[in-house]
Backbone as CSV, one residue per row, in Angstrom:
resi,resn,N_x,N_y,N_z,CA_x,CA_y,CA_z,C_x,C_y,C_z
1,UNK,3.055,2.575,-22.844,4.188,1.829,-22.347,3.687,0.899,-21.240
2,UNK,4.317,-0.894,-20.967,3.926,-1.333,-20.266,4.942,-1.201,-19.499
3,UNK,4.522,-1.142,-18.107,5.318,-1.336,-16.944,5.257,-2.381,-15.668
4,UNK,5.851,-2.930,-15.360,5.063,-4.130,-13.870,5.517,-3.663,-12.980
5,UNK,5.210,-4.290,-11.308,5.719,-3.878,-9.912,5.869,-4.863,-9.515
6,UNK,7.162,-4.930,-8.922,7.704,-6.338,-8.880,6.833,-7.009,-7.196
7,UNK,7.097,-8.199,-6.792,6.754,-8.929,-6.018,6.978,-8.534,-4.185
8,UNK,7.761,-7.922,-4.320,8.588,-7.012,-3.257,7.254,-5.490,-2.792
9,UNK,6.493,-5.123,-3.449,4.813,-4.212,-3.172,3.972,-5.297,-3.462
10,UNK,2.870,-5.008,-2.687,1.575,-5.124,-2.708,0.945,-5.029,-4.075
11,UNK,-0.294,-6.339,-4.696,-0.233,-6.371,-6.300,-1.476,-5.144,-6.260
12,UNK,-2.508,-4.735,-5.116,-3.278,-3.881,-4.871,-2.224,-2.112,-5.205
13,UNK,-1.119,-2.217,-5.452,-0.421,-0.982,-5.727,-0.442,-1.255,-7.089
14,UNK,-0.216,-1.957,-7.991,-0.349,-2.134,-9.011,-1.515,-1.803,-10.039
15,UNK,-2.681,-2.599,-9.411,-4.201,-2.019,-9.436,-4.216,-0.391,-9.680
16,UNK,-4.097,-0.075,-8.334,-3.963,1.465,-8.170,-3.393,2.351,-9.248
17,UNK,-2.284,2.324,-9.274,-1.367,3.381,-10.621,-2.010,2.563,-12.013
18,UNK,-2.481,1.504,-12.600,-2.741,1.000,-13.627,-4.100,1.538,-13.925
19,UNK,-4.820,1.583,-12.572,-6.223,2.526,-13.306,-6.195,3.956,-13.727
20,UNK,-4.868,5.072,-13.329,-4.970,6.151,-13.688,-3.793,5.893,-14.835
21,UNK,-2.884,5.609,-14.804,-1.766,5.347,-15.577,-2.734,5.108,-16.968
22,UNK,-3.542,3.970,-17.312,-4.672,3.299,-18.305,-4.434,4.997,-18.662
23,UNK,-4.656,6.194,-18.861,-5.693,7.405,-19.189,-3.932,7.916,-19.994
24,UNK,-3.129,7.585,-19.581,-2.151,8.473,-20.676,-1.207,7.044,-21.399
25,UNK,-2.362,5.939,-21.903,-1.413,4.847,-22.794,-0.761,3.705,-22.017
26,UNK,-0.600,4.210,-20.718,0.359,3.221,-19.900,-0.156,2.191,-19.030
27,UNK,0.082,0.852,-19.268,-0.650,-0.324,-18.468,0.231,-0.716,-17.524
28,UNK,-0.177,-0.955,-16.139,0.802,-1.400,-15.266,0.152,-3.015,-14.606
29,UNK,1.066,-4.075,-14.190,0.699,-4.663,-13.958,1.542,-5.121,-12.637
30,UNK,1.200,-6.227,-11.858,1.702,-6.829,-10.617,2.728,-8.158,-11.545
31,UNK,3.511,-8.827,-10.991,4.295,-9.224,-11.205,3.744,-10.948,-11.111
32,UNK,3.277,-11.097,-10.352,2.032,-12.097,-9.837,1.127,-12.393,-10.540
33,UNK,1.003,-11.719,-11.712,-0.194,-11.858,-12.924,0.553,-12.829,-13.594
34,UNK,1.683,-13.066,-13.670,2.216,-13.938,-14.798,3.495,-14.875,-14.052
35,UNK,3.842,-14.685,-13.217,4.805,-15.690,-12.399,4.625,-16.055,-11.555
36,UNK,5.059,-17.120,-10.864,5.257,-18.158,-9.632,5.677,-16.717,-8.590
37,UNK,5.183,-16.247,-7.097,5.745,-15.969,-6.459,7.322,-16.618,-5.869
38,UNK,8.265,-15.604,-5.786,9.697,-16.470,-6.017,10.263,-16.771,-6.980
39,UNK,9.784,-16.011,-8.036,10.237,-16.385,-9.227,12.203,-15.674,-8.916
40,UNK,13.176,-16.184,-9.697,14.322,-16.089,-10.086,13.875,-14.256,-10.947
41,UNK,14.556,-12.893,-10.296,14.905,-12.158,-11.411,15.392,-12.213,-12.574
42,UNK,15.973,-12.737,-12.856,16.600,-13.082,-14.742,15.232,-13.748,-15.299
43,UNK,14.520,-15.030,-14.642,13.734,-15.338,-14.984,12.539,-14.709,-15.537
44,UNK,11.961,-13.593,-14.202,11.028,-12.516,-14.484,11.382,-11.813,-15.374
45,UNK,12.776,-11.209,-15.426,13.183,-9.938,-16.219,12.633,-10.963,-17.753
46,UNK,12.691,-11.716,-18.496,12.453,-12.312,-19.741,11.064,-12.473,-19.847
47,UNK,10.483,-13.363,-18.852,9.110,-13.005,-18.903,8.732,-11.366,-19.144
48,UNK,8.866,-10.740,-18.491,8.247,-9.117,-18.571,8.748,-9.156,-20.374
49,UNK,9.873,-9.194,-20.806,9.889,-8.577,-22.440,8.844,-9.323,-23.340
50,UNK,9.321,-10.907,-22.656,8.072,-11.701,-23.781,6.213,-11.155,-23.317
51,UNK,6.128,-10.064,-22.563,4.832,-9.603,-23.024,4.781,-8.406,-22.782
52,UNK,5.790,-7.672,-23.611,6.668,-6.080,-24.081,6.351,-4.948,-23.213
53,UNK,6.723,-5.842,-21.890,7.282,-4.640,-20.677,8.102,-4.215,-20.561
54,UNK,8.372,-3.034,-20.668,9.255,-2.119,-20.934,10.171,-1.789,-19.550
55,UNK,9.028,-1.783,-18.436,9.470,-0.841,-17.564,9.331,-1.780,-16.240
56,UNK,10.390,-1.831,-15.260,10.510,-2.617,-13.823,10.798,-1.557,-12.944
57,UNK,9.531,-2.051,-11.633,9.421,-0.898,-10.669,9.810,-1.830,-9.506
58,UNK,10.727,-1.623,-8.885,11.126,-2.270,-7.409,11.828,-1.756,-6.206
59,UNK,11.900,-2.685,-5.051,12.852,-1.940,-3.923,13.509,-3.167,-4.140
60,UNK,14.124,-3.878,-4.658,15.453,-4.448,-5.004,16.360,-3.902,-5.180
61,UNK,17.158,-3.745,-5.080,18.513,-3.109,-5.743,19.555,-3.450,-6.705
62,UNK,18.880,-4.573,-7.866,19.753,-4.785,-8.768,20.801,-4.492,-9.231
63,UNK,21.616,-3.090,-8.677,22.329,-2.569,-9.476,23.836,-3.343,-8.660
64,UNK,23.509,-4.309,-7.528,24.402,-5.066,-6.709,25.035,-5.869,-7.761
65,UNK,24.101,-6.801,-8.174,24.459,-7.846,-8.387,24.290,-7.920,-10.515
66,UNK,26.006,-8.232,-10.789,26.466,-8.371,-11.879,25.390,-9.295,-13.000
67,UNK,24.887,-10.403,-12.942,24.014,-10.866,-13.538,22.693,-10.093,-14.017
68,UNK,22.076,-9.588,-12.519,21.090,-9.304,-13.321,20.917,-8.119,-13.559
69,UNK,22.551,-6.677,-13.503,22.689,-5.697,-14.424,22.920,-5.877,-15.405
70,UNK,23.697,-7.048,-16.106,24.178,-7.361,-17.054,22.457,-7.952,-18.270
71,UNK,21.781,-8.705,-17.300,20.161,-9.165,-17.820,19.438,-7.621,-18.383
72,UNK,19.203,-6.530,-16.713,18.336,-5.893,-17.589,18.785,-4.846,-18.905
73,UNK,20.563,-4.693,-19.071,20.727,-4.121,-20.301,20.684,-4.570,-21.743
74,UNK,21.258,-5.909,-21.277,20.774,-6.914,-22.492,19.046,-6.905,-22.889
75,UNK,18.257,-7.064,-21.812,17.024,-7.188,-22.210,16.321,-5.456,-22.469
76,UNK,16.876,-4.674,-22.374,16.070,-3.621,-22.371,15.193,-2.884,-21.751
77,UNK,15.471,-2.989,-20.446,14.729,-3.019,-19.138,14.843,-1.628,-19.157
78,UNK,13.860,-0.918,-18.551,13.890,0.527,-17.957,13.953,-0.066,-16.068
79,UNK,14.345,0.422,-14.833,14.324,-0.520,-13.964,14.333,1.017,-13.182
80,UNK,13.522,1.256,-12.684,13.212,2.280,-10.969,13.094,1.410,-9.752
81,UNK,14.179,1.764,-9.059,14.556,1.256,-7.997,13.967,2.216,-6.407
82,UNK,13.154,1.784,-5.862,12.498,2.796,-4.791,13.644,2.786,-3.666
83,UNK,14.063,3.911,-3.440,14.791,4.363,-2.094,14.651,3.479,-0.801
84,UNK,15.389,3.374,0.006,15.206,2.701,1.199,13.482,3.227,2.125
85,UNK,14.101,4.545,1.850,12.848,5.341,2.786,11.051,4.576,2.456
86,UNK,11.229,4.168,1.401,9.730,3.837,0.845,8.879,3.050,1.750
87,UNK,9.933,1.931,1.968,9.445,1.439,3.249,9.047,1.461,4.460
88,UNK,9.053,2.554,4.958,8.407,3.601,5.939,7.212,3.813,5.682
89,UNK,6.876,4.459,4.415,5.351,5.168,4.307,4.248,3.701,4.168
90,UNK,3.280,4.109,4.645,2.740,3.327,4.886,1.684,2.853,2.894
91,UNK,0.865,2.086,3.089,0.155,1.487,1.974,-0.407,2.741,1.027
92,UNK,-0.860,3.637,1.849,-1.888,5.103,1.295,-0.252,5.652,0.699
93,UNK,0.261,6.240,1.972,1.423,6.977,1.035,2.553,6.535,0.373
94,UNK,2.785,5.384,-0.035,3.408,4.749,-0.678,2.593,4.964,-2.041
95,UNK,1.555,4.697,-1.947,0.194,4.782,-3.361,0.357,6.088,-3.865
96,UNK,0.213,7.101,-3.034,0.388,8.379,-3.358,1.331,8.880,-4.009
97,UNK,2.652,8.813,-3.225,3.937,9.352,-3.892,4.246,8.577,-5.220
98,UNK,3.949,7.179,-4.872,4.146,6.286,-6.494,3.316,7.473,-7.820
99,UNK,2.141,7.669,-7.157,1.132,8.264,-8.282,2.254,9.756,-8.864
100,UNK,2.711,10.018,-7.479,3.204,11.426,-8.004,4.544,11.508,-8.935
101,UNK,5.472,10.239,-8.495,6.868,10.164,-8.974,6.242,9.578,-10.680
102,UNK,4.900,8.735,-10.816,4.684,8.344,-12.236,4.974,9.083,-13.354
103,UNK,4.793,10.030,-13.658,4.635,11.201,-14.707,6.104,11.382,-14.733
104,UNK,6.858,11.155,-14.044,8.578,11.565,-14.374,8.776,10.335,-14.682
105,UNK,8.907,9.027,-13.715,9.035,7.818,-14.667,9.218,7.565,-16.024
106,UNK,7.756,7.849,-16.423,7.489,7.267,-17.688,8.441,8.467,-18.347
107,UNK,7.979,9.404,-18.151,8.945,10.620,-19.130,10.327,9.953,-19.411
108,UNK,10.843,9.758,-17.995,12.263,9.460,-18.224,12.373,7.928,-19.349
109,UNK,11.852,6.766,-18.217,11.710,5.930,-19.455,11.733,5.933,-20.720
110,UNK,11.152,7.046,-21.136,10.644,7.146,-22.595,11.671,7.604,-23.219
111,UNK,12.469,8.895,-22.442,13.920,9.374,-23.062,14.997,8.825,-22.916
112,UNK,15.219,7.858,-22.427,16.351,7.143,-21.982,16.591,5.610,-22.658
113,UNK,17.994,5.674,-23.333,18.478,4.445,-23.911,17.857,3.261,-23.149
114,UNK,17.038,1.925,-23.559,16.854,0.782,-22.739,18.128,0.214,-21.720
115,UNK,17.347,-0.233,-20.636,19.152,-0.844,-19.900,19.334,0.009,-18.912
116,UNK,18.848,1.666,-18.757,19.213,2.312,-17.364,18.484,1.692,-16.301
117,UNK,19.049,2.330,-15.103,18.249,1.947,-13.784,18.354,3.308,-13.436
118,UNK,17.358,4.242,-12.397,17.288,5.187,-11.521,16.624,4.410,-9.955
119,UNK,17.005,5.543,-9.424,16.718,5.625,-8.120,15.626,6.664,-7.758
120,UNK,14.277,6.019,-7.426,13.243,7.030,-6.828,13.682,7.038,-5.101
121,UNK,13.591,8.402,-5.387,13.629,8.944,-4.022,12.280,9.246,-3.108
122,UNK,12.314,8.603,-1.818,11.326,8.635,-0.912,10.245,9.922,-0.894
123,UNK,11.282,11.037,-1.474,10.722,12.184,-1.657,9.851,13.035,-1.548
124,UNK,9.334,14.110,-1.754,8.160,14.296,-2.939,8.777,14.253,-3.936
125,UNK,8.049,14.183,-5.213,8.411,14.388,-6.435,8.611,15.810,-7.186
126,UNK,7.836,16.637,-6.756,7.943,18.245,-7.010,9.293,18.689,-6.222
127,UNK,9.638,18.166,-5.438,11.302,18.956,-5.013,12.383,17.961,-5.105
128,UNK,12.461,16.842,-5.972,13.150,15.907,-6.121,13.608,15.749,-7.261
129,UNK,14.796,14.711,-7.296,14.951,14.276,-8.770,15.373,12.510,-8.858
130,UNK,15.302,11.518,-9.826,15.772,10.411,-10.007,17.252,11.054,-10.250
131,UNK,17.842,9.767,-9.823,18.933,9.522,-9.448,19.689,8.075,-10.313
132,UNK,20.542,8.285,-11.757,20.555,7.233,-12.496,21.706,6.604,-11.614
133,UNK,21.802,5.253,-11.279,22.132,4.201,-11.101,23.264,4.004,-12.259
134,UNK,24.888,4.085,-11.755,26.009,3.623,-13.266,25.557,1.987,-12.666
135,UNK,25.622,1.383,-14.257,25.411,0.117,-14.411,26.998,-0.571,-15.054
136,UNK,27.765,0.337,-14.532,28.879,-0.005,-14.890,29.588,-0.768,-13.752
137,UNK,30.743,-1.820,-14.089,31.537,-2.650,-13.083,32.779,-1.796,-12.499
């Protein structure tokens, strides 16, 4: 499964989870590999399908704004939304917990109709759970 990290992290986090992620099928990429920094979300969200990314990792909170909930169900977006807290931990543990919350990600991704959004929690991942996001009005 491909997945990107949107513009909002560091593309060196991307790097990171894409070299262990690579070992169970899953390619991750920075968002910056293929768009204009500043790119328009609706914009990105189409780019990511036209090169069959499945999966959007951000601290955006899309689930605000009607357009581009309405974009990633239409497009088929899997969309993890990082908790406020994320922004606290610094570059290492931000890297870390990403590594740890991965393995539920993708799981979930994988079981879940295209079009949800969850909420990763600042957490750990061993005493935590995602948190689905209604994408409803």
């Amino acid at each position: 499964m491909k997945a990107q990290i949107d513009e909002n992290l560091p593309p060196a986090l991307a790097r990171a989870i894409d070299a262990i992620a690579r070992s169970y099928d899953h390619e991750v990429v920075h968002v910056r590999e293929f768009v204009k920094p500043g790119t328009a979300d609706l914009e990105l969200f189409e780019a990511a399908i036209r090169r069959d990314i499945r999966v959007h990792v951000t601290q955006d909170h899309h689930q605000r704004k009607p357009a581009e909930r309405d974009a990633i169900a239409r497009l088929g977006l899997t969309v993890f939304v990082l908790a406020k807290g994320w922004i606290t931990l610094s570059h290492y543990d931000r890297a870390a917990r990403l590594l740890e919350w991965w393995p539920k990600m993708m799981q979930q991704a994988e079981l879940v109709q295209p079009g949800a959004m969850f909420r990763v929690p600042h957490a750990r991942a061993s005493g935590a759970r995602l948190a689905q996001i209604k994408t409803t009005r």
